[in-house]
């Protein structure tokens, strides 16, 4: 069902049942976080303003009742055109369901249930409230056999509706338990509720209703005029004491019943202690009991003594004539019955009684043959049974060693198989609620779990489909395990954008955790992840990824004013790489660093390049007589590239002899200078010595300032 919340508080979870007047849901009070029953009135009642007024008045009064044997009413409310009652949720079954399932109840159970009903009625009557609709459907039995009465407020509000409305199940559901005075529209009192309880007790003990008919009017007329049916006590299933109590409860006149529920409870306790002692019927009291919630008329003034004596004489006279007439009728009936019973053997022959065979446990066909062989007829009634196979006799009446007249009828009850239950639609139930429902219906359960987008524990489907099926049948529930798990991929060494895109394709969320400097991993590249690659997680889970920010930052040393060698050493010490650019400034110290980029004091990534600006003169320096490495270093710091290193026999061994262009020549920075070097080993540029350059080389073009 689609989730619905009344008054922003009461959530309707699932339908528990429905009647002619309301639909009952199991729900949740989201404010107090407790399970409740919510009775929602049908629209035709909500459209009746007079009914709504009476309903509110009575329901609010009943909400004040607080007793263990009465279902508590927590709240009465309205949302738009929907009227509802919030009640205690009773974990159990109705008495109607128990009777349908078990048939006749044991006498001890019936007395216990009836006594608890009396306690609830006695408390309500003391508060001035009549129930007016006592019936098995309004009597709830918990799993601990605690009886709770429900629908007090609705019963009074709907009284005038009951006899006129034609909602299916409503009139027929109540008229079977209607008191004679209620059927006639007379004033009601506590004995009216007790009459209805008497009908319920009869049904518990006998397994059927005392009055039935083809229409509600027929049944109501029987309540008014037909004598109470007697309960058979000869088979020992019902004691004489309890049968007498039910007979008194079903009297037509309210004054001939018990005066109060408390008095009835005392009689039930006495019947439990002394089952064979049937209490006599009380003499009529002459006037009805005052209803508990209405003022009664003033008591009649006493008549003079002579009138009272004359009245008693008239009563006794009529009584004697009535007894005499009844005695005569009984004698005639006995003689007629005797003659009819013995018509085959003649008026003076002995009785032709036929022993009743025992057919319990036999098949219907076997029972029919046995009874036919004994000369008896039978009437068959089907009844569900948990213990007797379908088609076999559950019980018979009478049972052996009874004897009957030939062709007399033996009542047989045959098993129609296991009792059935109505399986509801469990889809969208939680697993716990569905399992509880299946167990309560006496069904077997099988659960199959599968991955699904529905929340974990939600019932997705069921087998069989909703409908009627025998108890103990297996119901298979397919329950969601939640979304299927996802295997986490490896995103280490990917850049952050590629990593989050890959995780999204797998149904995961990539979230950057830490950003950490690394000399080995480039910036914006994933260094680690959590969960690790290969882990199994729920779809939609979060994967934390750490990202490299590249090498750590270092401070650029301030090398302005230093010579090139010291500046280069300082950069190397800081983990930076030097690069050079040159400036032709003849007036400044040659070979000095005048600037760096980035500037000294700023931050730079470790290993990054710092460009030094070096002052040069634009003329080739004089390196003659120097060692080769030193000569090269001076030429480089002067802004020149080293060309060939040519061997010569001129000059000192192991020393630079000259350069080309010669020292002092104008040469633009960045140009190439060849070095002539004297080496007796002859390995610098080849074995052949090169002639020395002329002493006066042609001058190069003058360098421009950078």
C-alpha atoms as one frame of an Amber mdcrd trajectory, in Angstrom:
protein
   0.000   0.000   0.000   1.062   3.584  -0.589   2.358   5.105   2.622  -0.143
   7.465   4.216   0.242   9.535   7.369  -2.762  10.976   9.209  -2.412  14.315
  10.990   1.368  14.200  10.365   1.646  11.571  13.105  -0.072   8.236  12.468
   1.416   6.160   9.632  -0.774   3.466   8.053   1.514   0.453   7.571  -0.791
  -2.400   6.500  -4.445  -3.400   6.423  -5.511  -5.724   9.244  -9.174  -6.155
   8.299 -12.364  -4.383   7.382 -16.016  -4.385   8.314 -19.185  -2.688   7.229
 -18.340   0.501   9.058 -14.545   0.893   9.036 -11.223  -0.390   7.781  -8.611
  -1.284  10.395  -4.912  -0.731   9.737  -1.818  -1.641  11.656   0.151   1.555
  12.007   2.796   3.518  13.870   2.508   6.526  16.142   5.591   8.319  14.807
   5.597  10.738  17.750   5.604   8.139  20.550   7.253   5.446  18.374   4.736
   2.699  19.193   2.630   0.309  17.139  -1.077   1.117  17.085  -4.299   0.048
  15.408  -6.000   2.768  13.345  -9.691   2.394  12.497 -10.679   4.594   9.537
 -14.408   5.169   9.059 -15.968   4.516   5.700 -16.970   7.595   3.650 -20.735
   7.057   4.012 -20.440   7.595   7.766 -18.179  10.634   7.391 -20.884  12.228
   5.217 -23.512  11.929   7.992 -23.152  14.989  10.232 -25.349  13.563  13.012
 -23.361  10.343  13.047 -20.049  12.240  13.185 -21.318  14.279  16.148 -22.414
  11.172  18.069 -19.260   9.351  17.054 -16.975  12.058  18.457 -19.013  12.332
  21.651 -19.033   8.613  22.376 -15.459   7.888  21.196 -14.059  10.648  23.394
 -15.988   9.269  26.362 -14.689   5.758  25.731 -11.140   7.107  25.433 -11.335
   7.711  29.185 -11.845   3.987  29.859  -8.678   2.378  31.118  -9.081  -1.294
  32.054  -7.126  -4.472  31.258 -10.126  -6.096  29.533 -10.956  -3.096  27.331
  -8.977  -2.067  24.254  -7.501   1.347  25.010  -8.488   4.247  22.753  -5.540
   6.640  22.405  -6.869   9.310  20.080  -9.784  10.363  17.890  -9.097  12.585
  14.919  -9.940  13.862  11.484  -7.929  14.714   8.386  -9.985  16.330   5.628
 -12.981  13.975   5.184 -11.279  11.056   6.913 -12.314  10.237  10.496 -10.229
   7.804  12.481  -9.679   6.261  15.904  -6.227   5.320  17.207  -6.338   2.278
  19.487  -4.164  -0.217  21.276  -2.784  -2.825  18.856  -3.676  -6.267  20.260
  -1.351  -9.095  19.260  -3.798 -11.959  18.900  -7.045 -13.043  17.212 -10.714
 -12.206  17.517 -13.051 -14.627  19.271 -14.855 -14.974  15.933 -11.660 -16.279
  14.313 -11.091 -18.714  17.176 -14.658 -20.081  16.945 -14.394 -20.385  13.151
 -11.158 -22.313  13.563 -11.918 -24.494  16.608 -15.700 -24.791  16.569 -16.939
 -25.517  20.100 -14.641 -24.306  22.855 -13.944 -26.315  26.024 -16.165 -25.285
  28.917 -13.213 -24.113  31.024 -12.062 -21.831  28.209 -15.577 -20.478  27.625
 -15.996 -19.680  31.339 -12.602 -17.960  31.468 -13.369 -15.828  28.405 -16.884
 -14.976  29.631 -15.637 -13.997  33.079 -13.058 -11.605  31.584 -15.760 -10.109
  29.342 -17.870  -9.569  32.464 -15.046  -7.704  34.148 -14.680  -5.358  31.169
 -18.450  -4.791  30.936 -18.784  -4.229  34.672 -16.126  -1.511  34.560 -17.717
   0.193  31.529 -21.200   0.010  33.067 -19.878   1.628  36.231 -18.649   4.514
  34.072 -22.125   4.869  32.573 -21.264   3.351  29.156 -23.092   0.488  27.427
 -21.383  -1.466  24.696 -24.512  -2.289  22.594 -22.639  -4.472  20.086 -21.167
  -7.441  21.964 -20.199 -10.057  19.368 -17.168 -12.312  18.770 -15.718  -9.938
  16.174 -15.479  -7.215  18.843 -13.791  -9.508  21.394 -10.014  -9.793  21.020
  -7.939 -12.564  22.591  -4.214 -11.955  23.092  -1.643 -14.695  22.773  -1.660
 -14.860  26.591  -5.454 -15.485  26.590  -6.281 -12.004  27.882  -9.725 -10.891
  26.659 -10.163  -7.300  25.473 -13.429  -5.658  24.391 -13.310  -3.231  21.480
 -15.604  -0.799  19.652 -17.395   0.690  22.665 -17.704   4.208  21.261 -18.605
   3.127  17.746 -21.310   0.793  19.032 -23.340   3.593  20.598 -22.772   6.058
  17.770 -23.941   3.567  15.168 -26.969   2.220  17.058 -29.536   4.002  14.897
 -27.603   3.113  11.778 -27.467  -0.618  12.495 -31.085  -1.375  11.707 -31.228
   0.748   8.548 -27.884   0.582   6.802 -27.386  -2.151   4.196 -23.608  -2.186
   4.106 -22.577  -5.812   3.429 -21.556  -7.595   6.605 -22.794  -4.881   8.942
 -26.368  -5.790   9.819 -25.823  -9.527   9.501 -22.741  -9.207  11.661 -24.678
  -7.682  14.561 -28.295  -8.845  14.379 -27.356 -12.379  15.480 -26.392 -10.931
  18.881 -29.189  -8.335  19.220 -31.171  -8.234  22.481 -35.002  -8.318  22.154
 -35.349  -4.813  23.578 -32.731  -3.496  21.168 -34.517  -5.099  18.201 -37.764
  -3.416  19.306 -36.166   0.007  19.898 -36.845  -0.086  23.653 -34.730   1.424
  26.382 -31.447  -0.463  26.982 -29.601  -1.335  30.150 -26.818  -3.562  31.416
 -28.937  -6.733  30.855 -28.998  -5.840  27.125 -25.214  -6.283  26.901 -25.563
  -9.480  28.990 -28.109 -10.924  26.530 -25.585 -10.432  23.712 -22.950 -12.074
  25.883 -25.348 -15.002  26.368 -25.518 -15.451  22.576 -21.709 -15.391  22.444
 -21.499 -17.992  25.242 -24.020 -20.219  23.442 -21.898 -20.005  20.294 -18.694
 -20.812  22.215 -20.278 -23.893  23.888 -22.388 -25.285  21.028 -20.401 -24.127
  18.002 -23.362 -22.430  16.297 -25.689 -19.499  16.815 -28.951 -19.910  18.742
 -30.989 -18.057  16.101 -30.438 -17.992  12.352 -32.585 -17.061   9.393 -32.681
 -16.030   5.770 -32.782 -12.298   6.526 -31.847  -9.917   9.349 -35.532  -9.270
  10.084 -36.188 -13.018  10.496 -33.327 -13.304  12.989 -34.439 -10.196  14.883
 -37.987 -11.583  15.187 -36.641 -14.836  16.620 -34.757 -12.862  19.271 -38.053
 -11.200  20.207 -40.453 -14.169  20.150 -38.724 -17.572  19.867 -37.903 -19.411
  23.127 -34.233 -19.808  24.025 -32.822 -23.034  22.551 -31.643 -25.496  25.168
 -28.036 -26.629  25.421 -27.629 -30.408  25.422 -25.932 -31.535  28.627 -26.323
 -35.296  28.258 -23.023 -35.772  26.437 -21.091 -34.101  29.261 -19.491 -31.398
  27.086 -21.477 -28.668  28.868 -22.281 -28.781  32.575 -25.836 -28.232  33.843
 -24.688 -25.178  35.814 -23.263 -23.402  32.758 -26.229 -24.379  30.551 -28.548
 -22.825  33.147 -26.522 -19.587  33.116 -26.814 -19.306  29.321 -30.540 -20.097
  29.465 -31.063 -17.288  31.983 -29.021 -14.826  29.876 -31.239 -15.543  26.828
 -34.502 -14.706  28.554 -36.655 -12.247  26.607 -37.409  -9.915  29.516 -34.387
  -7.967  30.834 -35.564  -8.453  34.432 -35.342 -12.248  34.018 -31.624 -12.066
  33.251 -28.756 -11.248  35.558 -28.963  -7.713  36.870 -25.290  -6.874  36.331
 -22.071  -8.180  34.846 -20.688  -8.522  38.364 -23.565 -10.858  39.322 -22.988
 -12.891  36.169 -19.254 -13.173  36.923 -20.081 -14.544  40.390 -22.426 -17.130
  38.819 -19.668 -18.185  36.393 -17.249 -18.722  39.270 -19.879 -20.792  41.062
 -20.435 -22.876  37.910 -16.713 -23.540  37.717 -16.657 -24.785  41.323 -19.980
 -26.699  41.188 -20.639 -27.653  37.555 -23.467 -30.092  38.341 -25.460 -27.613
  40.411 -27.885 -25.734  38.145 -29.210 -22.580  39.787 -32.997 -22.136  39.423
 -34.438 -19.401  37.226 -35.429 -16.345  39.294 -39.007 -15.194  39.416 -39.816
 -12.135  37.251 -39.137  -8.874  39.066 -41.800  -6.860  37.337 -39.740  -4.032
  35.831 -36.595  -3.618  33.738 -33.230  -2.481  35.006 -32.411   1.180  34.621
 -29.802   1.775  31.888 -26.453   2.790  33.365 -26.225   6.021  31.428 -29.793
   7.253  31.764 -31.832   8.257  34.846 -34.598   5.724  35.591 -38.216   6.451
  36.457 -39.111   6.807  40.127 -40.036   3.521  41.848 -43.811   2.751  41.908
 -45.697   3.482  45.066 -46.591   0.308  47.015 -50.188  -0.945  46.734 -52.293
  -1.742  49.812 -51.842  -5.199  51.306 -55.261  -6.601  50.285 -54.590  -5.834
  46.582 -51.224  -7.565  46.802 -52.809 -10.729  48.231 -55.522 -10.758  45.599
 -52.903 -10.359  42.893 -50.904 -13.266  44.251 -54.001 -15.451  44.339 -54.696
 -14.645  40.708 -51.072 -15.445  39.778 -51.146 -18.764  41.624 -54.471 -19.669
  40.052 -53.167 -19.054  36.557 -49.974 -20.940  37.384 -51.879 -24.027  38.563
 -53.966 -24.092  35.387 -50.826 -23.676  33.285 -49.075 -26.570  35.067 -52.094
 -28.800  34.657 -52.353 -28.006  30.950 -48.685 -28.619  30.336 -48.838 -31.922
  32.221 -51.701 -33.113  30.038 -49.852 -32.128  26.876 -46.752 -33.976  27.996
 -48.723 -37.149  28.691 -50.382 -37.024  25.274 -47.046 -36.362  23.563 -45.398
 -39.245  25.407 -48.124 -41.679  24.411 -48.046 -40.534  20.792 -44.299 -40.815
  20.663 -44.386 -44.264  22.221 -46.943 -45.506  19.701 -45.056 -43.985  16.765
 -41.797 -45.468  17.937 -43.285 -48.945  18.230 -45.657 -48.821  15.233 -43.930
 -51.748  13.478 -44.114 -54.165  16.388 -47.595 -53.357  17.618 -48.789 -51.376
  20.604 -47.594 -53.887  23.156 -44.177 -54.729  21.634 -40.962 -53.570  23.278
 -38.893 -50.696  21.872 -36.807 -51.345  18.734 -33.715 -49.323  19.717 -30.710
 -49.584  17.373 -27.163 -49.359  18.798 -25.216 -46.513  17.213 -21.955 -47.747
  15.645 -18.723 -45.828  16.127 -17.733 -44.265  12.779 -15.263 -41.622  14.001
 -12.073 -41.802  11.947 -13.696 -43.714   9.083 -14.155 -42.386   5.568 -17.546
 -40.967   4.646 -18.292 -43.988   2.489 -17.386 -46.396   5.316 -19.496 -44.425
   7.794 -22.459 -44.484   5.389 -22.226 -48.263   4.973 -21.943 -48.839   8.726
 -24.943 -46.655   9.556 -26.999 -48.118   6.699 -26.245 -51.620   7.953 -27.417
 -50.572  11.419 -30.645 -49.149   9.988 -29.774 -45.529  10.750 -29.685 -42.376
   8.660 -27.175 -39.591   8.908 -26.713 -35.875   8.322 -23.279 -34.676   7.270
 -21.658 -31.368   8.209 -18.207 -30.446   6.843 -15.659 -28.944   9.231 -12.021
 -28.069   8.774  -9.585 -30.063  10.906  -5.869 -29.903  11.576  -5.661 -33.509
  12.772  -8.206 -35.537  10.769  -7.548 -36.185   7.049  -9.990 -34.788   4.540
 -13.057 -36.984   3.968 -12.926 -38.761   7.350 -15.359 -38.428  10.237 -14.232
 -36.035  12.965 -17.076 -36.657  15.445 -20.599 -37.975  15.674 -23.674 -37.284
  17.781 -24.796 -39.424  19.474 -21.740 -41.530  20.114 -21.672 -45.153  21.294
 -23.029 -46.709  23.465 -26.147 -44.657  22.599 -29.104 -46.353  20.886 -31.635
 -44.760  18.526 -34.878 -45.661  16.874 -34.603 -47.216  13.441 -33.865 -44.723
  10.680 -33.071 -42.043  13.261 -30.493 -39.497  12.174 -26.903 -39.531  13.425
 -25.181 -36.187  13.097 -21.764 -36.612  11.487 -19.014 -34.023  11.198 -16.592
 -34.793   8.344 -13.175 -33.221   7.837 -13.018 -30.860   4.883  -9.247 -30.787
   5.166  -6.986 -28.290   6.798  -8.471 -24.944   7.807  -7.760 -22.194   5.344
  -6.480 -18.705   5.906  -6.637 -15.645   3.707  -3.074 -14.751   2.716  -2.715
 -11.007   2.301  -0.470  -9.159  -0.146   2.868  -8.956   1.670   4.741  -6.944
  -0.954   6.416  -3.837   0.517   6.100  -5.301   4.040   9.268  -5.369   6.081
  10.734  -8.837   6.515   9.993  -8.856  10.255   6.341  -7.877   9.782   5.846
 -10.375   6.967   7.421 -13.237   8.946   5.277 -12.388  11.984   2.144 -12.364
   9.839   2.951 -15.714   8.213   3.628 -17.358  11.583   0.418 -15.943  13.068
  -1.536 -17.452  10.169  -0.031 -20.910  10.940   1.814 -20.994   7.630   5.315
 -22.242   6.900   7.890 -19.753   5.708  10.696 -19.838   3.183  12.772 -16.722
   2.552  14.817 -16.086  -0.589  17.106 -13.056  -0.600  18.240 -11.207  -3.700
  19.934  -7.922  -4.512  17.563  -5.132  -5.432  17.291  -1.358  -5.410  14.558
  -1.614  -2.745  15.710  -1.065   0.865  17.244  -4.075   2.553  14.627  -6.293
   4.229  11.729  -5.237   1.969   9.482  -8.014   0.616   9.674  -7.916  -3.189
   7.321 -10.766  -4.098   5.607 -13.825  -2.691   4.493 -17.287  -3.691   1.647
 -18.159  -3.695  -0.234 -14.976  -4.597  -2.640 -13.428  -2.078  -5.742 -15.533
  -1.516  -7.077 -18.514   0.411  -4.800 -21.467   1.191  -4.627 -24.248   3.796
  -2.728 -23.677   7.014   0.784 -25.120   7.197   1.213 -24.292   3.490   4.615
 -22.899   2.574   4.806 -19.233   1.678   7.962 -18.151  -0.132   9.007 -14.538
   0.329  11.572 -12.887  -1.935  13.316 -10.269   0.208  15.669  -7.499  -0.885
  19.307  -7.735   0.218  19.770  -4.142  -0.833  21.824  -3.040  -3.804  24.410
  -5.482  -5.181  27.950  -4.942  -3.844  30.581  -3.268  -6.047  34.254  -4.287
  -6.416  36.397  -1.211  -5.824  38.751  -0.543  -8.798  42.315   0.697  -8.450
  42.662   4.429  -9.105  46.239   4.877  -7.788  48.500   6.628 -10.361  45.480
   8.131 -12.179  44.884  11.846 -12.104  42.068  13.024  -9.827  39.579  13.715
 -12.641  40.077  10.314 -14.283  39.860   8.558 -10.910  36.515  10.113  -9.902
  35.086   9.396 -13.371  36.074   5.715 -13.132  34.540   5.396  -9.638  31.307
   7.044 -10.818  30.982   4.507 -13.637  31.153   1.741 -11.011  28.435   3.391
  -8.916  30.841   4.749  -6.284  31.623   8.257  -5.057  35.222   9.456  -5.136
  36.007  11.963  -2.388  39.438  13.610  -2.075  40.810  12.957   1.376  44.305
  14.430   1.733  46.615  16.369  -0.525  50.232  15.443   0.163  53.511  16.723
  -1.317  55.674  14.121  -3.048  59.081  14.404  -4.689  58.354  11.286  -6.744
  54.695  11.598  -7.768  53.513  14.417 -10.011  50.929  16.876  -8.840  47.188
  15.896  -9.078  48.008  12.179  -9.268  46.339   9.709  -6.814  48.805   8.374
  -4.253  46.479   6.045  -2.222  42.807   5.044  -1.773  40.438   3.640   0.894
  38.868   1.044   0.562  41.725  -0.743  -1.136  41.374  -2.078  -4.689  39.381
  -5.331  -4.841  37.276  -4.592  -1.734  33.512  -5.347  -1.933  31.288  -2.425
  -0.910  27.657  -1.353  -1.312  26.698   0.579  -4.408  26.877   4.288  -3.740
  29.633   3.900  -1.159  32.353   6.507  -0.776  35.974   5.921  -1.796  38.493
   8.275  -0.217  41.425   9.197  -2.510  44.649  11.003  -1.559  46.210  13.327
  -4.167  49.828  14.368  -4.668  50.558  18.087  -4.753  53.954  17.417  -6.410
  57.336  18.123  -4.809  57.377  20.063  -1.582  57.944  23.805  -1.776  61.326
  25.291  -0.783  62.499  28.865  -0.232  64.561  30.270  -3.141  67.881  31.487
  -1.677  68.749  35.152  -2.161  71.857  35.012  -4.395  71.841  38.579  -5.746
  75.337  40.089  -5.586  77.020  36.698  -5.277  79.384  35.276  -7.822  78.038
  32.557 -10.051  79.772  29.684  -8.291  78.371  30.541  -4.880  74.906  31.207
  -6.323  74.855  27.851  -8.111  76.028  26.061  -4.967  73.249  27.717  -2.946
  70.588  26.627  -5.448  71.853  23.056  -5.496  71.811  22.977  -1.712  68.143
  24.079  -1.724  67.200  21.343  -4.196  66.767  23.726  -7.095  68.172  23.618
 -10.613  70.074  26.696 -11.923  69.651  28.182 -15.384  71.372  31.272 -16.783
  70.662  34.444 -18.628  73.194  37.231 -19.259  73.243  40.995 -19.077  75.825
  43.212 -20.842  76.660  45.758 -18.191  80.353  46.638 -18.517  80.251  48.854
 -15.441  79.111  46.122 -13.008  81.338  43.427 -11.574  81.753  40.824 -14.237
  80.429  37.335 -13.423  78.197  38.564 -10.561  74.544  37.494 -10.141  72.279
  40.518 -10.135  68.853  38.784 -10.120  67.037  35.423  -9.985  63.644  34.152
 -11.150  61.859  33.213  -8.941  63.281  35.926  -6.711  65.096  35.146  -3.538
  62.746  34.452  -0.579  59.857  33.161  -2.710  58.636  29.539  -2.715  59.361
  27.090  -5.485  58.842  23.377  -5.958  61.816  21.230  -5.100  63.723  20.441
  -8.309  62.240  23.366 -10.196  64.470  25.763 -12.244  65.730  29.099 -10.932
  67.125  31.373 -13.657  70.137  33.502 -12.626  70.865  36.790 -14.372  74.691
  37.180 -14.664  76.623  40.344 -15.560  78.964  39.865 -18.566  81.196  42.264
 -20.522  80.536  41.005 -24.060  84.221  40.264 -24.631  86.005  36.920 -24.553
  87.827  36.576 -21.228  91.509  35.712 -21.085  91.827  32.104 -19.949  95.331
  31.411 -21.313  97.519  29.501 -18.880  94.502  28.157 -16.951  93.578  24.556
 -16.423  91.013  23.335 -18.883  88.033  22.959 -16.433  88.611  26.377 -14.906
  88.806  27.946 -18.349  85.544  26.343 -19.390  83.798  27.555 -16.194  84.932
  31.161 -16.764  83.808  31.074 -20.376  80.384  29.690 -19.349  79.937  32.323
 -16.648  80.853  34.942 -19.246  77.903  33.792 -21.298  79.644  31.698 -23.952
  79.177  28.147 -25.169  82.188  25.816 -25.297  82.894  24.626 -28.804  85.755
  22.292 -29.649  88.719  21.737 -27.380  91.636  21.504 -29.802  95.061  20.124
 -28.882  98.196  22.138 -29.559 101.924  21.846 -28.811 102.136  25.461 -27.918
 102.187  26.695 -24.392 102.623  24.865 -21.133 101.610  21.276 -20.832  98.123
  20.823 -19.312  97.255  24.456 -19.766  95.062  26.461 -22.097  97.129  28.081
 -24.744  94.542  30.378 -26.391  90.899  30.735 -27.474  89.182  31.480 -30.730
  87.991  34.233 -30.883  90.952  35.467 -28.913  90.661  37.025 -25.518  89.367
  40.579 -25.584  87.431  40.043 -28.800  83.861  41.366 -28.851  81.454  38.402
 -28.904  77.714  38.237 -28.241  76.735  36.096 -25.197  75.575  32.671 -26.214
  78.100  32.319 -29.026  80.617  29.450 -29.174  84.300  29.696 -28.161  86.966
  27.128 -29.187  89.715  26.336 -26.639  93.329  25.435 -27.642  94.815  23.189
 -25.018  98.337  21.796 -24.652  98.365  18.187 -23.535 101.147  15.720 -23.980
  98.624  12.869 -23.560  96.907  13.949 -26.744  93.416  12.711 -25.918  91.175
  15.741 -25.784  90.176  16.114 -29.450  92.222  13.622 -31.340  95.815  12.607
 -31.829  96.749  15.297 -34.293  97.843  18.669 -32.881  96.123  21.673 -34.289
  98.053  24.773 -35.335  97.733  27.642 -32.943  95.551  30.534 -34.043  97.073
  33.748 -35.259  97.915  36.273 -32.614  95.479  38.821 -34.009  92.161  37.143
 -34.872  89.510  39.147 -36.619  87.188  40.820 -34.127  83.598  39.481 -33.724
  80.529  41.691 -33.849  79.920  43.578 -30.638  77.331  41.841 -28.333  74.083
  43.640 -27.469  72.868  44.140 -23.938  70.239  41.671 -22.769
